[in-house]
């Protein structure tokens, strides 16, 4: 295989991993953008989505129905999580919320371990479309479906937030919760909806992730969650196109580092990039820099 | 505001990670002066009612191994009690695979439970930590059914034994098999750089394969948390290879096998005993990728001699027994036999009895070399039609 061909294949590999990160980062950024909370439990909702869809598929449910059920269950789950864990702390400091989010993450991981055991479970992949052939390179269906879904969701979400009334309400809550309330916006409902959408996105990510990387286990969400967090920061946390861009960039960097530098240095390089980004341009590639009002 | 909350986020993350790092560090806390007490150690009970300690991760990521080892000890002791009319009991402790936790377990076994011998640990890391601790304090007999790292039996006193092959042993056997039986000349390896087990197997496979005249054309490394290996496999696919050696645990092995086929690697897949269980996590696509793969193991489920224990284990614990369990059963029976032949609950005598043991177990004869490593015959298992079959 020629060097160019090899490079192209690695490029595709990078896009594949990148689209997974992008999809997860979308949910992260959505919740951060509106509720101003870095929801560290986001990765674990991916895991919840994976298990719920697995249960549905195992009952013999057709895949599209399983997807819908999973999305609904995760959305409800996200709302409940917000009401129980985050809402009581809305007036508390950011750091308390952050720590609570980490707590929720551990709670979910261990609860699912209790229910389903730590043994990994095979996930019956249902994406059976043919591979796409580009010359000597073939792209598996799982990957291009993930790519398309993440781009489509990015566009839809962006339109939703920019154009609809609910989207406007979300942006208003994000900008100034107090003022939004005075303007007659139901802040509680808006934040609940944000969590519902964020968790629904996580459900979709969970389903696609499991299709690509069966088997699944209760800890499957934690590392992709952190990686997607980095992707969201790279792209500009709070920015929806930024999350997707950040995801692709991160996937590409990871693949190229693994392919041409060293697999062992991978995490050092990725986290160095995160630190540099936070130091040099904390608002990320596509993020707006907001002046701090004192 | 944004920046501020971010920095806080990063700080919290850093603190949490630092805390996690602390709990996994600082293993050895045995009192260096307690070596003098070694002879004073007297196990609780008498020849008909002593305690056997066993430990491993019975919860957490490696639970499937820890439960197999500890459950099989329970089963073996029950069988022994039923046959000999004794009242020997088992103390099971969970380590979650953590070496620091294993030290606590060891201290509990030797200061509060006063066990006569230890079957364990399950994973190499925790077992090695405890084996080292026995050198500094109480030289109690321990036999691990599954700690494969060479370092485990690397102790000055012979009180540490194992019933499974060492990592170098099994990787060299796989390399011999690849060259002698399969006629392979070019191999590639993909292994976990964070894991001693995987790293050890990679090194000895490579050494043995090359000493037999073969070439290892590519050796790629990944990290424990990785689930996507396509980048490394794409690099391997650029070479023309006869065999791909995948020395990892089964969850990674499934994904690697699938992704290897996906990037166009059609070479024979070879594995180690960490592959045992691979079918339990394989979906239909994975099964296709795994078809024909061969791995070295302690046993194959189609062996005549293991049928009885498989049925009884399943009936009692509701799970299928695996090689960790079967080895653990043999190791326990060997230990009980050795204690009986020692004639008294004296750890020096028990150590000597195990060192000279020649136990006829489910998997054949089990005896130990001067280092405490087992002398036994290897089994090759292949995957055919979604089942494990002895390779013929």
XYZ file of C-alpha atoms in Angstrom:
686
model
C 0.000 0.000 0.000
C 1.413 3.374 -0.988
C 2.151 6.120 1.500
C -0.523 8.381 0.009
C -3.129 5.652 0.215
C -2.147 4.959 3.789
C -2.465 8.661 4.576
C -5.922 8.816 3.012
C -7.035 5.822 5.030
C -5.782 7.450 8.206
C -7.652 10.612 7.220
C -10.854 8.588 6.983
C -10.084 6.930 10.340
C -9.684 10.417 11.816
C -13.017 11.528 10.418
C -14.655 8.395 11.836
C -13.440 8.970 15.363
C -14.036 12.683 14.930
C -17.692 12.217 14.086
C -18.222 10.234 17.295
C -16.559 12.987 19.313
C -18.546 15.618 17.440
C -21.816 13.903 18.202
C -21.056 13.662 21.923
C -19.658 17.194 22.046
C -22.942 18.509 20.625
C -24.784 17.481 23.769
C -22.054 18.825 26.029
C -22.003 22.175 24.348
C -25.782 22.432 24.231
C -26.119 22.018 28.000
C -23.157 24.254 28.706
C -24.325 26.927 26.304
C -27.740 27.251 27.914
C -27.472 26.036 31.499
C -23.820 27.058 31.970
C -23.087 23.682 33.503
C -20.352 21.329 32.366
C -22.343 18.165 32.702
C -19.719 15.543 33.431
C -22.466 12.953 33.549
C -23.076 13.504 29.829
C -20.767 10.641 28.895
C -22.705 8.373 31.217
C -25.999 9.213 29.571
C -24.403 7.820 26.437
C -23.921 4.628 28.411
C -27.544 4.766 29.603
C -28.633 5.177 25.977
C -26.511 2.223 24.942
C -28.055 -0.054 27.591
C -31.623 1.107 27.000
C -31.296 0.506 23.275
C -29.672 -2.865 23.934
C -32.625 -3.889 26.108
C -35.065 -2.740 23.428
C -33.218 -4.542 20.636
C -33.029 -7.704 22.735
C -36.819 -7.778 23.051
C -36.914 -8.013 19.269
C -38.088 -4.452 18.742
C -37.327 -3.053 15.257
C -34.310 -0.752 15.326
C -36.112 2.514 14.586
C -38.576 1.880 17.402
C -35.698 0.997 19.721
C -34.041 4.300 18.788
C -37.184 6.301 19.513
C -37.749 4.592 22.862
C -34.117 5.155 23.800
C -34.232 8.820 22.877
C -37.423 9.359 24.876
C -36.145 7.444 27.904
C -32.859 9.359 27.914
C -34.607 12.707 27.485
C -36.855 11.979 30.454
C -33.857 10.718 32.348
C -31.992 13.950 31.639
C -34.889 16.033 32.925
C -35.199 13.965 36.087
C -31.465 14.227 36.650
C -31.651 17.995 36.275
C -34.582 18.289 38.672
C -33.087 16.047 41.327
C -29.405 16.854 41.186
C -28.867 20.229 39.571
C -31.981 22.329 40.149
C -31.643 22.461 43.946
C -28.145 23.842 43.357
C -29.038 26.469 40.815
C -28.240 29.253 43.268
C -25.111 27.520 44.544
C -21.627 28.186 43.225
C -20.495 26.733 39.925
C -17.998 24.511 41.663
C -20.759 22.764 43.662
C -22.619 22.055 40.451
C -19.501 20.716 38.829
C -18.779 18.401 41.728
C -22.403 17.277 41.724
C -22.085 16.461 38.037
C -19.080 14.273 38.781
C -21.115 12.640 41.564
C -23.986 11.937 39.190
C -21.504 10.414 36.789
C -20.186 7.988 39.416
C -23.716 7.243 40.589
C -24.793 6.246 37.079
C -21.717 4.138 36.408
C -22.033 2.219 39.634
C -25.812 1.886 39.490
C -25.561 0.373 36.019
C -22.796 -1.886 37.170
C -25.086 -3.126 39.943
C -27.986 -3.691 37.566
C -26.203 -5.085 34.520
C -22.914 -6.300 36.107
C -19.538 -5.102 34.929
C -19.348 -7.807 32.283
C -19.274 -6.248 28.827
C -22.353 -7.032 26.746
C -22.349 -7.637 22.998
C -24.344 -5.004 21.135
C -26.235 -6.277 18.107
C -25.220 -3.685 15.512
C -28.157 -2.873 13.248
C -26.514 -0.587 10.696
C -26.168 -3.018 7.833
C -25.781 -0.630 4.903
C -23.014 -1.533 2.450
C -19.520 -0.071 2.774
C -18.655 2.868 0.548
C -15.718 2.138 -1.754
C -13.412 4.985 -2.705
C -10.749 3.397 -4.879
C -8.958 0.943 -2.625
C -10.395 2.484 0.529
C -13.645 1.265 1.987
C -15.623 3.129 4.626
C -17.801 1.070 6.934
C -21.482 1.999 7.195
C -21.271 2.658 10.953
C -18.832 5.425 10.315
C -20.425 7.319 7.485
C -23.818 7.091 9.196
C -22.292 8.622 12.341
C -20.696 11.331 10.206
C -23.935 12.212 8.451
C -25.977 12.124 11.660
C -23.602 14.448 13.488
C -23.548 16.997 10.674
C -27.320 16.895 10.199
C -27.939 17.244 13.935
C -25.559 20.186 14.052
C -27.505 22.003 11.338
C -30.897 21.179 12.857
C -29.858 22.199 16.357
C -28.364 25.424 15.136
C -31.545 26.290 13.253
C -33.638 25.331 16.269
C -31.714 27.616 18.583
C -31.447 30.502 16.159
C -34.907 30.473 14.592
C -37.546 29.051 16.915
C -39.158 30.822 19.860
C -38.058 28.098 22.237
C -34.545 28.499 20.895
C -34.728 32.202 21.510
C -35.897 31.561 25.052
C -32.909 29.287 25.524
C -30.526 31.926 24.321
C -32.185 34.481 26.571
C -31.813 32.218 29.619
C -28.205 31.638 28.675
C -27.501 35.356 28.447
C -29.269 36.516 31.593
C -31.482 34.216 33.626
C -32.962 36.998 35.736
C -33.823 39.232 32.814
C -35.273 36.284 30.908
C -37.567 35.552 33.844
C -38.692 39.172 33.921
C -39.532 38.929 30.232
C -41.951 36.125 31.032
C -39.773 33.193 30.018
C -40.266 30.074 32.103
C -36.658 29.499 33.060
C -37.244 26.125 34.739
C -39.001 24.688 31.727
C -36.392 26.077 29.377
C -33.555 24.506 31.319
C -35.455 21.215 31.568
C -35.926 21.257 27.819
C -32.231 21.912 27.361
C -31.424 18.852 29.399
C -33.998 16.824 27.514
C -32.427 17.769 24.186
C -28.894 17.280 25.488
C -29.755 13.819 26.789
C -31.589 12.900 23.596
C -28.403 13.781 21.717
C -26.465 11.585 24.129
C -28.915 8.752 23.432
C -28.246 9.023 19.702
C -24.524 9.163 20.370
C -24.813 6.095 22.596
C -26.619 4.099 19.929
C -24.136 4.999 17.205
C -21.138 4.523 19.471
C -22.347 1.042 20.417
C -22.827 0.172 16.771
C -19.209 1.091 16.086
C -17.621 -0.252 19.251
C -19.591 -3.230 20.600
C -19.362 -4.639 23.307
C -20.659 -2.082 25.801
C -19.963 -1.766 29.546
C -21.062 0.587 32.361
C -17.874 2.646 32.089
C -17.962 3.069 28.342
C -19.064 6.712 28.488
C -16.398 8.202 30.672
C -13.450 8.497 28.290
C -15.451 9.491 25.197
C -17.153 12.015 27.507
C -13.832 13.579 28.464
C -12.607 13.530 24.880
C -15.805 15.171 23.708
C -15.395 17.770 26.441
C -11.970 18.582 24.991
C -13.520 18.714 21.543
C -16.183 21.125 22.787
C -13.535 23.345 24.391
C -11.434 23.296 21.239
C -14.352 24.322 19.096
C -15.596 26.867 21.613
C -17.832 25.514 24.321
C -21.376 26.726 23.927
C -21.013 26.956 20.155
C -22.856 24.265 18.232
C -20.853 24.344 14.990
C -17.779 24.667 17.207
C -18.525 21.348 18.927
C -18.678 19.521 15.626
C -15.591 21.261 14.293
C -13.760 20.537 17.562
C -14.780 16.887 17.354
C -13.417 16.493 13.855
C -10.214 18.350 14.676
C -9.650 16.224 17.773
C -10.331 12.980 15.890
C -7.923 14.044 13.178
C -5.198 15.089 15.630
C -5.554 11.805 17.527
C -5.347 9.687 14.421
C -2.414 11.559 12.950
C -0.506 11.453 16.242
C -1.135 7.716 16.519
C -0.256 7.088 12.889
C 2.821 9.262 12.501
C 4.147 10.223 15.944
C 3.410 7.820 18.799
C 0.372 6.119 20.279
C 1.914 6.403 23.710
C 2.285 10.170 23.565
C -1.285 10.561 22.396
C -2.934 11.699 25.609
C -0.054 13.998 26.535
C -0.356 15.696 23.181
C -4.145 15.958 23.315
C -4.167 17.403 26.827
C -1.327 19.800 25.952
C -3.500 21.107 23.160
C -6.350 21.557 25.635
C -4.120 23.506 28.022
C -2.708 25.668 25.230
C -6.201 26.370 23.964
C -7.403 27.361 27.438
C -4.355 29.569 27.936
C -4.299 31.245 24.549
C -7.894 31.335 23.357
C -10.199 30.160 26.134
C -13.278 30.860 24.061
C -12.222 28.194 21.527
C -12.049 28.325 17.753
C -15.629 29.372 17.090
C -16.549 30.638 20.551
C -17.504 34.228 21.178
C -15.375 36.013 23.703
C -17.715 37.651 26.145
C -16.440 40.525 28.211
C -16.893 39.905 31.886
C -19.195 42.384 33.555
C -18.304 43.093 37.133
C -17.300 34.587 33.556
C -16.774 31.876 31.037
C -13.052 31.755 31.606
C -13.424 31.716 35.349
C -15.839 28.810 35.415
C -13.593 26.940 33.048
C -10.553 27.289 35.177
C -12.619 26.038 38.074
C -13.664 23.096 35.981
C -10.109 22.271 35.122
C -9.072 22.588 38.759
C -11.814 20.248 39.910
C -10.826 17.795 37.230
C -7.213 17.984 38.315
C -8.108 17.432 41.965
C -10.282 14.441 41.148
C -7.562 12.921 39.013
C -4.948 13.520 41.687
C -7.190 11.783 44.200
C -7.658 8.863 41.870
C -3.895 8.664 41.398
C -3.343 8.576 45.148
C -5.680 5.689 45.761
C -3.974 3.579 43.119
C -0.481 4.385 44.377
C 1.243 3.594 47.664
C 0.845 -0.183 47.749
C 3.495 -1.621 50.041
C 2.657 -0.798 53.599
C 3.771 -3.986 55.270
C 5.780 -3.475 58.399
C 9.408 -4.276 57.518
C 10.076 -5.433 61.082
C 7.359 -8.015 61.123
C 9.592 -10.537 59.321
C 10.666 -11.815 62.717
C 7.086 -12.847 63.422
C 7.001 -15.230 60.484
C 7.581 -18.332 62.551
C 5.122 -17.185 65.147
C 2.281 -17.244 62.644
C -0.239 -19.897 63.544
C -3.248 -20.392 61.280
C -6.614 -20.522 63.020
C -8.481 -23.797 63.459
C -7.213 -27.358 63.222
C -6.643 -29.855 60.408
C -10.374 -30.304 59.896
C -11.548 -26.733 60.236
C -8.952 -24.263 58.977
C -9.565 -21.325 56.643
C -8.494 -20.779 53.047
C -8.274 -17.162 51.891
C -8.937 -16.098 48.319
C -9.054 -12.681 46.708
C -9.584 -10.891 43.427
C -11.795 -8.278 41.797
C -15.270 -9.624 42.549
C -16.690 -6.243 41.531
C -15.558 -3.737 38.909
C -14.069 -4.113 35.453
C -12.323 -7.434 36.048
C -15.130 -9.011 38.021
C -15.543 -11.875 35.571
C -12.048 -13.102 36.493
C -12.269 -12.448 40.218
C -15.602 -14.210 40.561
C -14.407 -17.213 38.576
C -11.374 -17.647 40.805
C -13.139 -17.151 44.125
C -16.268 -19.130 43.220
C -14.179 -22.093 42.114
C -12.352 -22.025 45.456
C -15.717 -22.203 47.220
C -16.789 -25.108 45.022
C -13.523 -27.006 45.507
C -13.592 -26.611 49.284
C -17.224 -27.766 49.378
C -16.301 -30.846 47.355
C -13.375 -31.539 49.668
C -15.492 -31.102 52.787
C -18.169 -33.427 51.411
C -15.630 -36.076 50.596
C -13.469 -35.850 53.731
C -16.078 -34.857 56.290
C -14.083 -31.759 57.163
C -15.283 -28.263 57.968
C -12.806 -26.115 56.070
C -14.072 -22.618 55.280
C -13.293 -20.028 52.627
C -12.744 -16.299 53.170
C -13.420 -14.316 49.986
C -12.213 -10.721 49.727
C -12.797 -8.200 46.954
C -9.877 -6.084 45.696
C -11.546 -4.497 42.663
C -8.211 -5.344 41.045
C -6.466 -2.668 43.077
C -3.050 -3.535 44.521
C -3.416 -1.253 47.547
C -6.698 -2.967 48.364
C -5.002 -6.354 47.951
C -2.512 -5.339 50.654
C -5.394 -4.644 53.028
C -6.815 -8.052 52.186
C -3.474 -9.710 52.869
C -3.230 -7.951 56.230
C -6.745 -9.056 57.097
C -6.005 -12.666 56.114
C -2.893 -12.824 58.277
C -3.901 -10.764 61.280
C -7.608 -11.384 61.733
C -8.716 -14.433 59.702
C -5.428 -16.337 60.253
C -5.885 -18.356 57.062
C -3.815 -21.489 56.454
C -3.070 -20.681 52.805
C -4.138 -18.276 50.064
C -5.514 -19.119 46.642
C -4.950 -15.957 44.645
C -4.800 -13.332 43.612
C -6.617 -13.110 40.389
C -4.781 -10.399 38.450
C -1.015 -10.205 38.110
C -0.643 -6.758 39.686
C -2.462 -7.451 42.949
C -0.932 -10.930 43.230
C 2.612 -9.643 42.792
C 2.072 -6.981 45.430
C 0.916 -9.578 47.945
C 3.663 -12.025 46.951
C 6.251 -9.333 47.676
C 4.560 -8.575 50.990
C 4.833 -12.210 52.070
C 8.604 -11.888 51.682
C 8.711 -9.073 54.216
C 6.383 -10.612 56.756
C 4.534 -13.905 56.891
C 5.681 -16.428 54.310
C 2.280 -17.967 53.971
C 1.714 -20.315 51.037
C -0.039 -18.680 48.134
C -0.977 -20.203 44.804
C -2.497 -18.033 42.113
C -4.598 -19.763 39.472
C -4.246 -16.824 37.104
C -1.386 -14.397 37.859
C 0.660 -14.796 34.708
C 3.231 -11.972 35.097
C 6.752 -13.379 35.425
C 7.428 -11.124 38.430
C 4.826 -12.884 40.564
C 6.941 -15.930 41.488
C 10.126 -13.851 41.485
C 10.506 -14.194 45.221
C 13.445 -15.313 47.338
C 11.414 -17.688 49.470
C 9.527 -20.476 47.774
C 6.072 -19.857 49.157
C 4.612 -18.366 45.974
C 3.208 -20.697 43.320
C 0.967 -20.439 40.308
C -1.190 -22.910 38.440
C -1.181 -21.089 35.077
C 1.630 -20.496 32.590
C 3.688 -17.362 32.923
C 3.324 -14.679 30.287
C 6.704 -15.435 28.680
C 5.864 -19.164 28.685
C 2.541 -18.804 26.900
C 3.696 -16.195 24.369
C 6.677 -18.353 23.446
C 4.348 -21.336 23.038
C 2.116 -19.300 20.685
C 5.161 -18.208 18.673
C 6.349 -21.826 18.406
C 2.873 -22.841 17.328
C 2.788 -20.094 14.669
C 6.104 -21.164 13.176
C 6.004 -24.937 13.661
C 2.327 -25.719 13.113
C 1.136 -22.847 10.918
C 4.401 -22.281 9.026
C 4.219 -18.522 9.550
C 7.241 -16.376 8.683
C 5.855 -12.853 9.026
C 3.912 -11.641 12.040
C 2.459 -8.409 13.390
C 1.434 -7.640 16.964
C -1.051 -5.173 18.442
C -0.816 -4.798 22.209
C -1.757 -2.638 25.171
C 1.201 -0.489 26.211
C -0.353 0.279 29.628
C -0.744 -3.340 30.631
C 2.151 -5.474 31.924
C 0.422 -8.633 30.747
C 0.139 -7.401 27.183
C 3.611 -5.823 27.130
C 5.193 -9.018 28.507
C 3.501 -11.220 25.930
C 4.504 -8.911 23.097
C 8.171 -9.036 24.101
C 8.418 -12.798 24.483
C 6.384 -13.568 21.361
C 8.670 -11.314 19.372
C 11.837 -12.833 20.831
C 10.703 -16.420 20.263
C 9.244 -15.776 16.783
C 12.460 -14.119 15.629
C 14.689 -16.739 17.234
C 12.845 -19.274 15.095
C 13.710 -17.341 11.951
C 10.464 -15.364 11.542
C 10.129 -11.597 11.244
C 7.835 -9.381 13.273
C 7.124 -6.726 10.646
C 4.976 -4.443 12.772
C 4.244 -4.069 16.446
C 1.628 -1.471 17.299
C 0.629 -0.221 20.725
C -2.626 1.161 22.124
C -3.922 2.431 25.486
C -6.257 0.662 27.927
C -9.201 2.993 27.400
C -9.031 2.845 23.590
C -11.911 1.349 21.675
C -10.802 2.405 18.218
C -7.766 0.573 16.887
C -8.252 1.343 13.210
C -5.271 3.699 13.035
C -2.834 1.087 14.319
C -4.479 -1.666 12.279
C -4.298 0.447 9.128
C -0.542 0.666 9.654
C -0.355 -3.105 10.089
C -2.504 -3.664 7.009
C 0.167 -1.962 4.892
C 2.346 -5.055 5.463
C 1.925 -8.540 4.122
C 1.653 -10.785 7.200
C 0.855 -14.432 7.956
C -0.310 -14.019 11.533
C -1.560 -11.177 13.727
C -0.849 -11.787 17.417
C -3.331 -10.007 19.720
C -2.177 -10.426 23.339
C -4.963 -8.708 25.301
C -8.108 -9.320 27.320
C -11.214 -10.382 25.477
C -13.180 -7.136 25.372
C -10.404 -5.432 23.402
C -9.768 -8.621 21.410
C -13.311 -8.630 20.012
C -13.037 -5.070 18.796
C -9.543 -5.570 17.421
C -10.589 -8.684 15.491
C -13.579 -6.888 13.979
C -11.673 -3.753 13.124
C -8.742 -5.753 11.708
C -11.067 -7.416 9.200
C -12.632 -4.041 8.483
C -9.321 -2.446 7.453
C -8.537 -5.456 5.291
C -6.263 -7.661 7.403
C -6.952 -11.276 6.450
C -4.091 -12.913 8.345
C -4.588 -15.715 10.879
C -5.481 -14.190 14.275
C -3.604 -15.578 17.277
C -4.342 -14.921 20.923
C -3.402 -15.666 24.490
C -5.404 -16.922 27.471
C -6.940 -13.446 27.920
C -9.082 -14.402 24.926
C -11.097 -16.810 27.024
C -14.560 -15.234 27.171
C -14.290 -13.510 23.812
C -17.455 -15.208 22.545
C -19.496 -13.847 25.448
C -19.040 -10.299 24.146
C -19.088 -10.908 20.390
C -22.024 -9.808 18.234
C -22.747 -11.368 14.832
C -20.239 -9.221 12.972
C -17.566 -9.956 15.578
C -18.227 -13.700 15.304
C -17.498 -13.583 11.591
C -14.240 -11.767 12.274
C -13.280 -14.218 15.036
C -14.004 -17.368 13.025
C -10.843 -19.441 12.793
C -8.884 -17.427 15.365
C -6.633 -19.571 17.566
C -5.564 -18.874 21.135
C -3.611 -20.691 23.798
C -5.582 -21.576 26.906
C -5.607 -23.687 30.020
C -8.441 -25.826 28.704
C -11.013 -26.154 25.958
C -14.693 -26.579 26.827
C -15.003 -29.605 24.559
C -12.495 -31.516 26.716
C -13.944 -34.637 28.326
C -12.470 -34.006 31.779
C -14.033 -30.581 32.313
C -17.673 -31.494 31.582
C -18.620 -32.358 35.160
C -17.228 -29.189 36.737
C -18.793 -27.064 33.987
C -22.248 -28.405 34.780
C -21.902 -28.165 38.528
C -20.395 -24.663 38.456
C -23.190 -23.428 36.224
C -25.807 -24.988 38.494
C -24.337 -23.368 41.596
C -23.360 -19.912 40.354
C -25.555 -19.464 37.278
C -22.565 -18.519 35.117
C -20.326 -20.513 32.813
C -16.993 -21.435 34.314
C -13.913 -20.162 32.472
C -10.253 -21.148 32.520
C -9.615 -18.985 35.584
C -12.231 -20.992 37.435
C -11.016 -24.398 36.327
C -7.418 -23.537 37.183
C -8.591 -22.194 40.496
C -10.426 -25.441 41.249
C -7.305 -27.479 40.494
C -5.100 -25.103 42.479
C -7.428 -25.306 45.491
C -7.613 -29.093 45.420
C -3.823 -29.227 45.097
C -3.523 -26.919 48.110
C -5.948 -28.917 50.272
C -4.124 -32.110 49.376
C -0.780 -30.491 50.228
C -2.054 -29.246 53.590
C -3.297 -32.738 54.363
C 0.068 -34.249 53.473
C 1.857 -31.575 55.533
C 0.051 -33.097 58.488
C -0.193 -29.915 60.536
C -1.037 -26.246 60.138
C 2.551 -25.118 59.868
C 3.269 -22.757 56.993
C 6.810 -24.025 56.414
C 5.550 -27.582 56.099
C 2.708 -26.504 53.832
C 5.173 -24.630 51.608
C 7.332 -27.729 51.328
C 4.319 -29.920 50.578
C 3.162 -27.652 47.740
C 6.685 -27.425 46.302
C 6.772 -31.201 45.937
C 3.092 -31.606 44.967
C 2.062 -33.693 41.993
C -1.677 -33.230 41.813
C -3.917 -35.094 39.362
C -6.423 -32.403 38.569
C -9.130 -31.796 36.023
C -6.541 -30.422 33.614
C -4.045 -33.237 34.165
C -0.921 -33.379 36.296
C 0.054 -30.203 38.112
C 3.471 -29.828 39.674
C 5.844 -26.916 40.164
C 9.391 -26.088 39.183
C 11.923 -24.607 41.617
C 10.586 -21.136 40.895
C 6.983 -22.049 41.724
C 5.864 -22.010 38.074
C 3.704 -24.882 36.815
C 4.720 -27.867 34.764
C 1.757 -28.827 32.540
C 0.663 -29.208 28.898
C -0.713 -26.350 26.768
C -4.071 -26.408 24.980
C -4.850 -24.541 21.747
C -8.404 -23.434 21.185
C -9.921 -22.294 17.916
C -13.239 -20.567 17.252
C -15.509 -22.518 14.953
C -19.120 -21.682 14.207
C -19.325 -19.462 17.276
C -17.925 -22.051 19.706
C -14.570 -22.875 21.288
C -13.103 -26.079 19.874
C -9.777 -27.814 20.606
C -7.364 -27.157 17.759
C -6.391 -30.362 16.023
